Short mmCIF file of N, CA and C in Angstrom, two decimals:
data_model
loop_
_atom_site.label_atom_id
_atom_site.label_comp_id
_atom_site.label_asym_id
_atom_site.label_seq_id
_atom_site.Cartn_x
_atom_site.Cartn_y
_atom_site.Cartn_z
N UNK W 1 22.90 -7.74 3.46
CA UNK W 1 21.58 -8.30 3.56
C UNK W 1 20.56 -7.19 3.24
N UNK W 2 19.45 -7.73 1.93
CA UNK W 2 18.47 -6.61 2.59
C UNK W 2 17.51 -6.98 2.92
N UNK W 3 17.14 -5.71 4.18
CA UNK W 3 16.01 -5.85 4.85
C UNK W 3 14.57 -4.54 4.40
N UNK W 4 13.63 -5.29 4.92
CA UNK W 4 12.40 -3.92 4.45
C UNK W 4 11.94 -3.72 5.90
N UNK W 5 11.69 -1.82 5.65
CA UNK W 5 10.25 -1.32 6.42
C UNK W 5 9.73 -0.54 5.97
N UNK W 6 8.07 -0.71 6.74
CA UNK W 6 7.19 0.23 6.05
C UNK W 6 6.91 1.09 6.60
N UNK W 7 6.88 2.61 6.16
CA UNK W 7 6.68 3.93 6.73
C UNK W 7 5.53 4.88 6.24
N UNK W 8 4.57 5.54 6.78
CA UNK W 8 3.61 5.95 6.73
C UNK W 8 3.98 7.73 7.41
N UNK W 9 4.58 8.92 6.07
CA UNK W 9 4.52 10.08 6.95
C UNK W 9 3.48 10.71 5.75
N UNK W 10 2.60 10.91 5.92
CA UNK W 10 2.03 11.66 4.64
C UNK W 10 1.41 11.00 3.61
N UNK W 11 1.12 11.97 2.56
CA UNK W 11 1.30 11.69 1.01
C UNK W 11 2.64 10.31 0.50
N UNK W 12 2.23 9.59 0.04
CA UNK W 12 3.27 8.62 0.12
C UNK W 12 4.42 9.43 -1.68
N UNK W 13 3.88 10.05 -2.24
CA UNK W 13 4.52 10.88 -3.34
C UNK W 13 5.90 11.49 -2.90
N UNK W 14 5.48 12.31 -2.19
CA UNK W 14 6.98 12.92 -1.61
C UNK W 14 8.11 12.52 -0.54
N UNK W 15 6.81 11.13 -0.16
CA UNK W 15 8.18 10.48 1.20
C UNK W 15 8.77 9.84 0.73
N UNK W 16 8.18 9.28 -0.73
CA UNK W 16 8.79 7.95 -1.80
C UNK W 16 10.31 8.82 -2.48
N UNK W 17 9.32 9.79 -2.80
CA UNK W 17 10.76 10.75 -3.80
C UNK W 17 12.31 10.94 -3.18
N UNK W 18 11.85 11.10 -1.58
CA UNK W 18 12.92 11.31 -0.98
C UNK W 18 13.74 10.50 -0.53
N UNK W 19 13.09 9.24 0.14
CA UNK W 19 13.81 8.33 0.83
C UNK W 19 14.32 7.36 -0.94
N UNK W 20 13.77 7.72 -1.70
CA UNK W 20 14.33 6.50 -2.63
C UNK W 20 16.04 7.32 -3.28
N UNK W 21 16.61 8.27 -2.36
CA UNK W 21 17.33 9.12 -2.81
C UNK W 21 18.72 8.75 -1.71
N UNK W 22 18.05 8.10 -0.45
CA UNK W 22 18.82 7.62 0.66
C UNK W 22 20.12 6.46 0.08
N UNK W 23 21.18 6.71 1.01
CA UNK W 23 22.49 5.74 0.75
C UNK W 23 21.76 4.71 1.36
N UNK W 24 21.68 3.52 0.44
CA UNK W 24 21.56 1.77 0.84
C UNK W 24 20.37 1.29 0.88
N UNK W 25 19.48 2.38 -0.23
CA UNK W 25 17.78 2.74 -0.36
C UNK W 25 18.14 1.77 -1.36
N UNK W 26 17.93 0.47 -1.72
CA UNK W 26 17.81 -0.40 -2.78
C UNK W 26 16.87 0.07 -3.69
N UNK W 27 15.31 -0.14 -3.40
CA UNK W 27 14.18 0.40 -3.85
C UNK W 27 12.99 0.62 -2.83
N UNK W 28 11.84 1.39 -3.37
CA UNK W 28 11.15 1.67 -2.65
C UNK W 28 9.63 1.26 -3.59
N UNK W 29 8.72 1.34 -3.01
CA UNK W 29 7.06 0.82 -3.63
C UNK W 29 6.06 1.74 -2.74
N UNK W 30 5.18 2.17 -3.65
CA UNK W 30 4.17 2.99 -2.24
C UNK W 30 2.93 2.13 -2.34
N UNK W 31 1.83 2.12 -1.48
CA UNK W 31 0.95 1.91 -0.94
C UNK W 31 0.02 1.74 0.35
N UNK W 32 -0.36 0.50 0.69
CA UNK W 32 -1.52 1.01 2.02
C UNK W 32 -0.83 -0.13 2.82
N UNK W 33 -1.42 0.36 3.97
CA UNK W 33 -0.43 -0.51 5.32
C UNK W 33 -1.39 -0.44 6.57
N UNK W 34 -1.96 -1.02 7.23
CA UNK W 34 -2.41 -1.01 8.47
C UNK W 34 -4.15 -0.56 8.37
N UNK W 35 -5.01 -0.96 7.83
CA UNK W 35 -6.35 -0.99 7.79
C UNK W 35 -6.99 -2.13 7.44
N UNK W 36 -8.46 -2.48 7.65
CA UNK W 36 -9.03 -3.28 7.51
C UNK W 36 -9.64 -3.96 6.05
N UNK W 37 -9.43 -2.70 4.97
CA UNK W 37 -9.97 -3.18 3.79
C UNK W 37 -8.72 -4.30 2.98
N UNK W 38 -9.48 -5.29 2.62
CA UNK W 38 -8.90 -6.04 1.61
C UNK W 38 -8.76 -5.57 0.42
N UNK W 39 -7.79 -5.98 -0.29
CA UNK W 39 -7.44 -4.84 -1.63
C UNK W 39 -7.70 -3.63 -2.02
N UNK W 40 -7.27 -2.98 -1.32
CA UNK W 40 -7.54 -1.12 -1.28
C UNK W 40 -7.34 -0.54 -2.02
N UNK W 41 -7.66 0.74 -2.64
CA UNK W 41 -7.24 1.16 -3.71
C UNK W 41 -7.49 2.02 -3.55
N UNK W 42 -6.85 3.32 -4.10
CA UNK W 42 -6.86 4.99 -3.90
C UNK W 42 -8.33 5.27 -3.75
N UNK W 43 -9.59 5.01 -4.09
CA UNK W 43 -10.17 5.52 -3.68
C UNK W 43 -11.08 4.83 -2.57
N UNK W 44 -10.52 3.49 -1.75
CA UNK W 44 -11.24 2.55 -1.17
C UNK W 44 -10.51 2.07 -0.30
N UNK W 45 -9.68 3.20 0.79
CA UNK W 45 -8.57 1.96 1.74
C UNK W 45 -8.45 2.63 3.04
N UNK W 46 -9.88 2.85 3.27
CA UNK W 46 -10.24 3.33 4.55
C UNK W 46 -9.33 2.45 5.93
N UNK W 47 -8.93 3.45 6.43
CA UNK W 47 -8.53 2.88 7.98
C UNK W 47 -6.94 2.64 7.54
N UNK W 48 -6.99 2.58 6.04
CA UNK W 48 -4.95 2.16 5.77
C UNK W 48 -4.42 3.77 5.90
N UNK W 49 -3.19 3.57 6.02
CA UNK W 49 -2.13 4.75 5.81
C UNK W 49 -1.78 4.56 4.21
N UNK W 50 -1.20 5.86 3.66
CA UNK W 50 -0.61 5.57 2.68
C UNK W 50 0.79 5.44 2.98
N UNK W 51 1.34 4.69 2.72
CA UNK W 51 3.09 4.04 2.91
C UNK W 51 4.02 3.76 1.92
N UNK W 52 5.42 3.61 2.72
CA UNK W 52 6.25 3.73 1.34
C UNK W 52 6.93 2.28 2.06
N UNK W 53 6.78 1.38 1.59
CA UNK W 53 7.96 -0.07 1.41
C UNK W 53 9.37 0.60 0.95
N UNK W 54 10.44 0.26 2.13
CA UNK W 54 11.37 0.60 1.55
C UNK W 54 12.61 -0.61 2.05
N UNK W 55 13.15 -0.59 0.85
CA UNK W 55 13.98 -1.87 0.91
C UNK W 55 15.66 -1.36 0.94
N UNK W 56 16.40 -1.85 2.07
CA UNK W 56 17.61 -1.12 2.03
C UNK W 56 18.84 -2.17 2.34
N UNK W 57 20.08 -2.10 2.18
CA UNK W 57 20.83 -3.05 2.07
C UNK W 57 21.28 -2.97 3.55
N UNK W 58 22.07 -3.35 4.40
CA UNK W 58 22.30 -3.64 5.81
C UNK W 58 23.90 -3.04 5.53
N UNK W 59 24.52 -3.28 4.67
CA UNK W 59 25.89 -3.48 4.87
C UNK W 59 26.43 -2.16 3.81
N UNK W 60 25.37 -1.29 3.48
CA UNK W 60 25.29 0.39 3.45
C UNK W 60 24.78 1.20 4.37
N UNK W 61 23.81 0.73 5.06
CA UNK W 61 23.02 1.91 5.66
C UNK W 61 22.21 0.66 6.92
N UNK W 62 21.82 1.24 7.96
CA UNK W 62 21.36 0.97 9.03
C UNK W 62 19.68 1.84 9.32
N UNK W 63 18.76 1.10 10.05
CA UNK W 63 17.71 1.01 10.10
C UNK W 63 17.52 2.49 11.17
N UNK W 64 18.92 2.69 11.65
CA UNK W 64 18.61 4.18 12.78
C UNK W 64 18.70 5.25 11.73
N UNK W 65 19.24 4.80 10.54
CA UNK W 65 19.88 5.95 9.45
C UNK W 65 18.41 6.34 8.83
N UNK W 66 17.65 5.28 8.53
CA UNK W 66 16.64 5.10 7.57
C UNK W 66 15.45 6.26 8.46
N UNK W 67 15.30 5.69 9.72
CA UNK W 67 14.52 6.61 10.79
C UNK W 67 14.64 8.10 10.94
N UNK W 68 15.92 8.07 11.18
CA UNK W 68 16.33 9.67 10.93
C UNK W 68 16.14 10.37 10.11
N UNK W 69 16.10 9.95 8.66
CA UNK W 69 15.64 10.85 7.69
C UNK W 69 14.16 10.60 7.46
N UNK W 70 13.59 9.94 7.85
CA UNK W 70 12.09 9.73 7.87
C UNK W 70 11.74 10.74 8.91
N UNK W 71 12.22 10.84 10.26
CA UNK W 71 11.73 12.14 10.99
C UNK W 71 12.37 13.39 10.99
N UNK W 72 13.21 13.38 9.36
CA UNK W 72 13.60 14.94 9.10
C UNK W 72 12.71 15.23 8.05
N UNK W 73 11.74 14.32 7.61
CA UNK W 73 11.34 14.93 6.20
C UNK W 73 9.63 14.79 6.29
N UNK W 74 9.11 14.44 7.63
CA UNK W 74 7.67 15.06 7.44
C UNK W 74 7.54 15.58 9.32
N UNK W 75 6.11 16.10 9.66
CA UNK W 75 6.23 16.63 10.37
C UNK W 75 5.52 14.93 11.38
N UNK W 76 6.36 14.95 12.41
CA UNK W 76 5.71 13.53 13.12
C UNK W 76 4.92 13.91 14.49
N UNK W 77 4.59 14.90 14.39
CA UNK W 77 3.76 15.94 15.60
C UNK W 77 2.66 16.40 15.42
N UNK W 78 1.87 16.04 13.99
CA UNK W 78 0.36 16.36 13.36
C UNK W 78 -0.21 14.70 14.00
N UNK W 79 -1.63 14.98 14.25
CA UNK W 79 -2.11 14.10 14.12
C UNK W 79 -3.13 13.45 13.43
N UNK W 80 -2.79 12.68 11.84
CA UNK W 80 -3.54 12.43 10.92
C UNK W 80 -3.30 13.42 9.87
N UNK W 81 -2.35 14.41 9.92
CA UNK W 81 -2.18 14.96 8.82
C UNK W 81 -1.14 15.41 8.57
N UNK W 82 -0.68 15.36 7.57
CA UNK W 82 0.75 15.95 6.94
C UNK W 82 0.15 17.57 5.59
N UNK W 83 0.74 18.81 6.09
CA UNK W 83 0.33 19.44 5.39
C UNK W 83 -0.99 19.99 4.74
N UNK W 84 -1.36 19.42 4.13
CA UNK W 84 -2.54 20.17 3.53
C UNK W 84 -3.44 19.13 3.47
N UNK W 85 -2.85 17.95 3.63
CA UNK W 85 -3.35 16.34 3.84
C UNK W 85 -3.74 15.99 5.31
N UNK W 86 -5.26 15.74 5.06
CA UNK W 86 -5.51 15.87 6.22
C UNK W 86 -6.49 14.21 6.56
N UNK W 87 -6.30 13.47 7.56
CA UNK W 87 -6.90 11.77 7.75
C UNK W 87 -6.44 11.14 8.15
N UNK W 88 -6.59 10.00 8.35
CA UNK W 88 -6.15 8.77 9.21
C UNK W 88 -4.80 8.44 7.70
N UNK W 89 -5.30 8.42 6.64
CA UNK W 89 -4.45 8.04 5.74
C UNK W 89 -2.80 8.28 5.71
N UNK W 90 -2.97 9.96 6.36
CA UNK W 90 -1.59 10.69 6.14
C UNK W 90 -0.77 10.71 7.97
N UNK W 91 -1.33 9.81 8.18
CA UNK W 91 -0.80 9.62 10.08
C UNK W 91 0.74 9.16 10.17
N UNK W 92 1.27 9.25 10.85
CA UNK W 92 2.72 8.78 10.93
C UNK W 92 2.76 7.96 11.89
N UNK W 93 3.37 6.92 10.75
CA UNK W 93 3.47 5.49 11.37
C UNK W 93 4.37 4.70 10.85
N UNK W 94 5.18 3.78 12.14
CA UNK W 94 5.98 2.73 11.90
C UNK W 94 5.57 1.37 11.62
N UNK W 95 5.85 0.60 10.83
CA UNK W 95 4.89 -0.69 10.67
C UNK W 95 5.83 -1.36 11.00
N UNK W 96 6.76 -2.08 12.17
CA UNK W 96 7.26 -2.93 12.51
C UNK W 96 7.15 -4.23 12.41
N UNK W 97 8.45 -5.03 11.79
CA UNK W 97 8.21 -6.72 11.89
C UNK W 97 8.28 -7.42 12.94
N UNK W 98 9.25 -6.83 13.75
CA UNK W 98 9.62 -7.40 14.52
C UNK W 98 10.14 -6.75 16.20
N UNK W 99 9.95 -7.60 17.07
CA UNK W 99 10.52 -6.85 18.55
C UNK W 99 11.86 -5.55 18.10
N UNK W 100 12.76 -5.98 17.57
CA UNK W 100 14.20 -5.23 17.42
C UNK W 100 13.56 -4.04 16.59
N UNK W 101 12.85 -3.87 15.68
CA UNK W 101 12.32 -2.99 14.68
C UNK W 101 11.59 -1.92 16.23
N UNK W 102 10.46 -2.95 16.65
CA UNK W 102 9.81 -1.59 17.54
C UNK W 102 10.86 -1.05 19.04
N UNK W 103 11.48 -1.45 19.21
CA UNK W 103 12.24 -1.23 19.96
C UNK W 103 13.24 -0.07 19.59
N UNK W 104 13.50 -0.38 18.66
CA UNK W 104 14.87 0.79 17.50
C UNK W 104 13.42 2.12 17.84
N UNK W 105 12.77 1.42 17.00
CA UNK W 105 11.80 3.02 16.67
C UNK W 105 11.50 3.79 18.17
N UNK W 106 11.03 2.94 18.64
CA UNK W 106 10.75 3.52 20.42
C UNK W 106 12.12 4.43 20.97
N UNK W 107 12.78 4.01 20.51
CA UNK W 107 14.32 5.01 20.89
C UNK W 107 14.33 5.94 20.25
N UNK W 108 14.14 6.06 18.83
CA UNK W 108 14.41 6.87 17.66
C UNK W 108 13.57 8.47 18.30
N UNK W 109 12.34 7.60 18.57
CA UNK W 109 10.89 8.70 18.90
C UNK W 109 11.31 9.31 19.88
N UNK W 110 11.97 8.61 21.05
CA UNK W 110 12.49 9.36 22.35
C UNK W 110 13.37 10.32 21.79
N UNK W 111 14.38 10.08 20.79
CA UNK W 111 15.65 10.79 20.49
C UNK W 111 15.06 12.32 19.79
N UNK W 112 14.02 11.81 18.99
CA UNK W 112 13.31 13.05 18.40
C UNK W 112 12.69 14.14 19.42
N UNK W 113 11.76 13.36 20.71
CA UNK W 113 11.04 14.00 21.47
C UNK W 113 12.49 14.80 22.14
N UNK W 114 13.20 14.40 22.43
CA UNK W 114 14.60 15.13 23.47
C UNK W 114 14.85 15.96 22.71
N UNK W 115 15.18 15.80 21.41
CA UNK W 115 15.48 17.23 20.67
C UNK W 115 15.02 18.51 20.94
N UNK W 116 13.79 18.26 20.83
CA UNK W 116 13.01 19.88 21.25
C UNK W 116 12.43 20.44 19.73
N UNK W 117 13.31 19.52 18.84
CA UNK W 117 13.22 20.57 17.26
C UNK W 117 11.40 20.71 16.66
N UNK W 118 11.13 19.72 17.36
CA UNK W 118 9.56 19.88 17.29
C UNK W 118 8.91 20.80 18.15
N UNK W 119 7.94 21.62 18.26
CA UNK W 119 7.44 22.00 19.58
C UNK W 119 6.40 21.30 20.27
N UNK W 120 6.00 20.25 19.66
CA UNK W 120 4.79 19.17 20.26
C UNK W 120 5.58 17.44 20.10
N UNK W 121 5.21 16.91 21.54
CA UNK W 121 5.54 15.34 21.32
C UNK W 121 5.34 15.31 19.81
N UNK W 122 5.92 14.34 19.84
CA UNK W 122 5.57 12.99 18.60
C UNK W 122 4.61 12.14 18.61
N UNK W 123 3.76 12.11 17.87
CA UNK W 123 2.35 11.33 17.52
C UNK W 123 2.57 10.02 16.82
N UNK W 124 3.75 9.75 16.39
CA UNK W 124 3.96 8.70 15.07
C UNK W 124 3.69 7.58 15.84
N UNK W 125 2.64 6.91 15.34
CA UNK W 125 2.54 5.55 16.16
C UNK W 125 3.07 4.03 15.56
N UNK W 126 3.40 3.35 16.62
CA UNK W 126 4.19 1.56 15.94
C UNK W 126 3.13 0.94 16.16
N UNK W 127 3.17 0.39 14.80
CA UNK W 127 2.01 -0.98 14.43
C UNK W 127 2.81 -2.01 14.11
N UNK W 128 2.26 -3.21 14.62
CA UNK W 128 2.97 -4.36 13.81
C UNK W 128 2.72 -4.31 12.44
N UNK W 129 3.53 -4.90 11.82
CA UNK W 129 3.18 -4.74 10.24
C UNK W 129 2.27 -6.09 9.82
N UNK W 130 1.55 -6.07 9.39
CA UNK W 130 0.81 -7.12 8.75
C UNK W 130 0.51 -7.60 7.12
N UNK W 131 0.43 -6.61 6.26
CA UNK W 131 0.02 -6.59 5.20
C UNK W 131 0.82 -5.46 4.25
N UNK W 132 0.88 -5.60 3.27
CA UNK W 132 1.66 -4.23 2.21
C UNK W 132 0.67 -4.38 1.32
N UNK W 133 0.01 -3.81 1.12
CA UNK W 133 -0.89 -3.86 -0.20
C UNK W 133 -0.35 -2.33 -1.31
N UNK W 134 0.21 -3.14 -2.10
CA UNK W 134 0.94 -2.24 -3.57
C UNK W 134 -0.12 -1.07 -4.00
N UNK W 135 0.20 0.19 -4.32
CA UNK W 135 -0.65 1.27 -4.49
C UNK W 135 -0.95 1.01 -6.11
N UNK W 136 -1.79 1.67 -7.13
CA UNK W 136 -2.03 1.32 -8.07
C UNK W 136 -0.71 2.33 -8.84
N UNK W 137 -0.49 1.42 -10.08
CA UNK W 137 0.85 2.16 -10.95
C UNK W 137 0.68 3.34 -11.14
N UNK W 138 -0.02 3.90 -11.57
CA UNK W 138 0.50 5.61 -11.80
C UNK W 138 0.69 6.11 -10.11
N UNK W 139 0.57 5.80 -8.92
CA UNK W 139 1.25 6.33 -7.79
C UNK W 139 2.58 5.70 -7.66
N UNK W 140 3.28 4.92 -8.08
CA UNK W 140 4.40 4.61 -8.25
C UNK W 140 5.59 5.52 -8.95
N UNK W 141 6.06 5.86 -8.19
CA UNK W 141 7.33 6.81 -8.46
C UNK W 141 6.90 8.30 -9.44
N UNK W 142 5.69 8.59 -8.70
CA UNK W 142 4.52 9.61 -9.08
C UNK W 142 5.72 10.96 -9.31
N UNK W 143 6.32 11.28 -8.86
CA UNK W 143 7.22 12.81 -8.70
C UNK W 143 8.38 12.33 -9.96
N UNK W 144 8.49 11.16 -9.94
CA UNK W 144 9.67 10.75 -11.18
C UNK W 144 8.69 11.39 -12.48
N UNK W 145 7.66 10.76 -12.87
CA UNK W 145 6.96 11.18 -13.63
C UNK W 145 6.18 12.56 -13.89
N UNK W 146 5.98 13.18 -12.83
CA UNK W 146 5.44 14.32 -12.88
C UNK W 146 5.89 15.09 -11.52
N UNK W 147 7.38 15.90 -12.18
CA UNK W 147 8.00 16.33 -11.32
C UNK W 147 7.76 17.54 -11.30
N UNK W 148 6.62 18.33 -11.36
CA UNK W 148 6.06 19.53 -10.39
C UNK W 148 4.51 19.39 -10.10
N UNK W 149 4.84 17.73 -9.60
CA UNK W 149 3.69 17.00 -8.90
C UNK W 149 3.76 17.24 -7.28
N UNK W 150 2.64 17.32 -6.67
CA UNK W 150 2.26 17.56 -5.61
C UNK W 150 2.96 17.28 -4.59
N UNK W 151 3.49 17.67 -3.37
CA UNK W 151 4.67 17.28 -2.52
C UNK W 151 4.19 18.13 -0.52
N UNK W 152 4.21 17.34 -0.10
CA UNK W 152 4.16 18.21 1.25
C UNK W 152 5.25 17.77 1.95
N UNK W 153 6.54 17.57 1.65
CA UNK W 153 7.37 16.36 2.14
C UNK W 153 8.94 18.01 1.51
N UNK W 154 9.44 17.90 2.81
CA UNK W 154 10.96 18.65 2.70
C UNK W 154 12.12 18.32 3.73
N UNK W 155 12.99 18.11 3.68
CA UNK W 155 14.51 18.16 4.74
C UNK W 155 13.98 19.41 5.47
N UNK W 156 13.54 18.88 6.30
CA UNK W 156 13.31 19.99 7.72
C UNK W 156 14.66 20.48 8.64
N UNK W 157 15.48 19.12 9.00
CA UNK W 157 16.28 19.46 9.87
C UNK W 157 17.38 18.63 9.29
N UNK W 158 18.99 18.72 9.97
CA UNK W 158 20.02 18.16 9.66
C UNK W 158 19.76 16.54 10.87
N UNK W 159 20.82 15.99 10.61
CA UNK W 159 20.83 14.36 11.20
C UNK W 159 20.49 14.62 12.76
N UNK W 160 19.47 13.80 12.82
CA UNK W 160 19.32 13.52 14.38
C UNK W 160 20.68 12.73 15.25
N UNK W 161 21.38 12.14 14.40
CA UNK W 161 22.49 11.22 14.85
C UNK W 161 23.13 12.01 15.35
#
């Protein structure tokens, strides 16, 4: 089966590059997730995150798998900024569909906070998901195309699992 979620760590460029690299990563799409503007657009999507839609098969990979490398590959302990990216835009966030979705993540965050590998809680906050609004095409698979394009996004740590 596949299922989607939407994730918000950063620059959506380098979280796209990476997770679209994941076992049972079908495909991935970037854009805005969780703000008030109607049809947003890179320079008009105040209050959204930038996010990566990612679509993954069930019967490769599991939704704790998908989490884990989402909190190895940005920092989820800034608040509003990833790197050199700094706003509400680049906040880390789960956009959940459903009870089982925020529930998984609520564990995931505990599992991260117990680690220690951070030295500050975790900031990443769960939103219900409401809306995906598609980023405009040239941010689409932006690092495929211009691959010593901009990136604040790295494998920090090995599997939380």
């Amino acid at each position: 089966m596949i299922k989607t979620i939407v994730l918000g760590g950063g620059c959506f460029w380098g979280l796209q590059e990476l997770i679209r690299k994941q076992p049972g990563v079908v495909s991935t799409r970037v854009g805005y997730a969780g703000g008030s503007v109607d049809n947003p657009t890179y320079e008009n999507h105040y209050g959204h995150a930038e996010v990566v839609e990612i679509s993954y098969d069930t019967n490769v990979t599991e939704l704790k798998n998908i989490l884990d490398f989402f909190f190895r590959v940005h920092n989820p302990t800034t608040l509003n900024q990833q790197g050199n990216d700094r706003g509400a835009s680049y906040r880390s966030v789960i956009f959940y569909a459903n009870e089982d979705e925020r529930q998984e993540a609520e564990k995931f965050i505990e599992l991260v906070n117990q680690s220690k590998r951070w030295p500050d809680p975790v900031v990443t906050t769960l939103e219900p998901f409401t809306k995906f609004f598609e980023a405009e095409d040239y941010h689409q698979d932006y690092l495929q195309k211009n691959p010593a394009g901009y990136t604040c996004h790295a494998v920090y740590f090995d599997t939380y699992l």
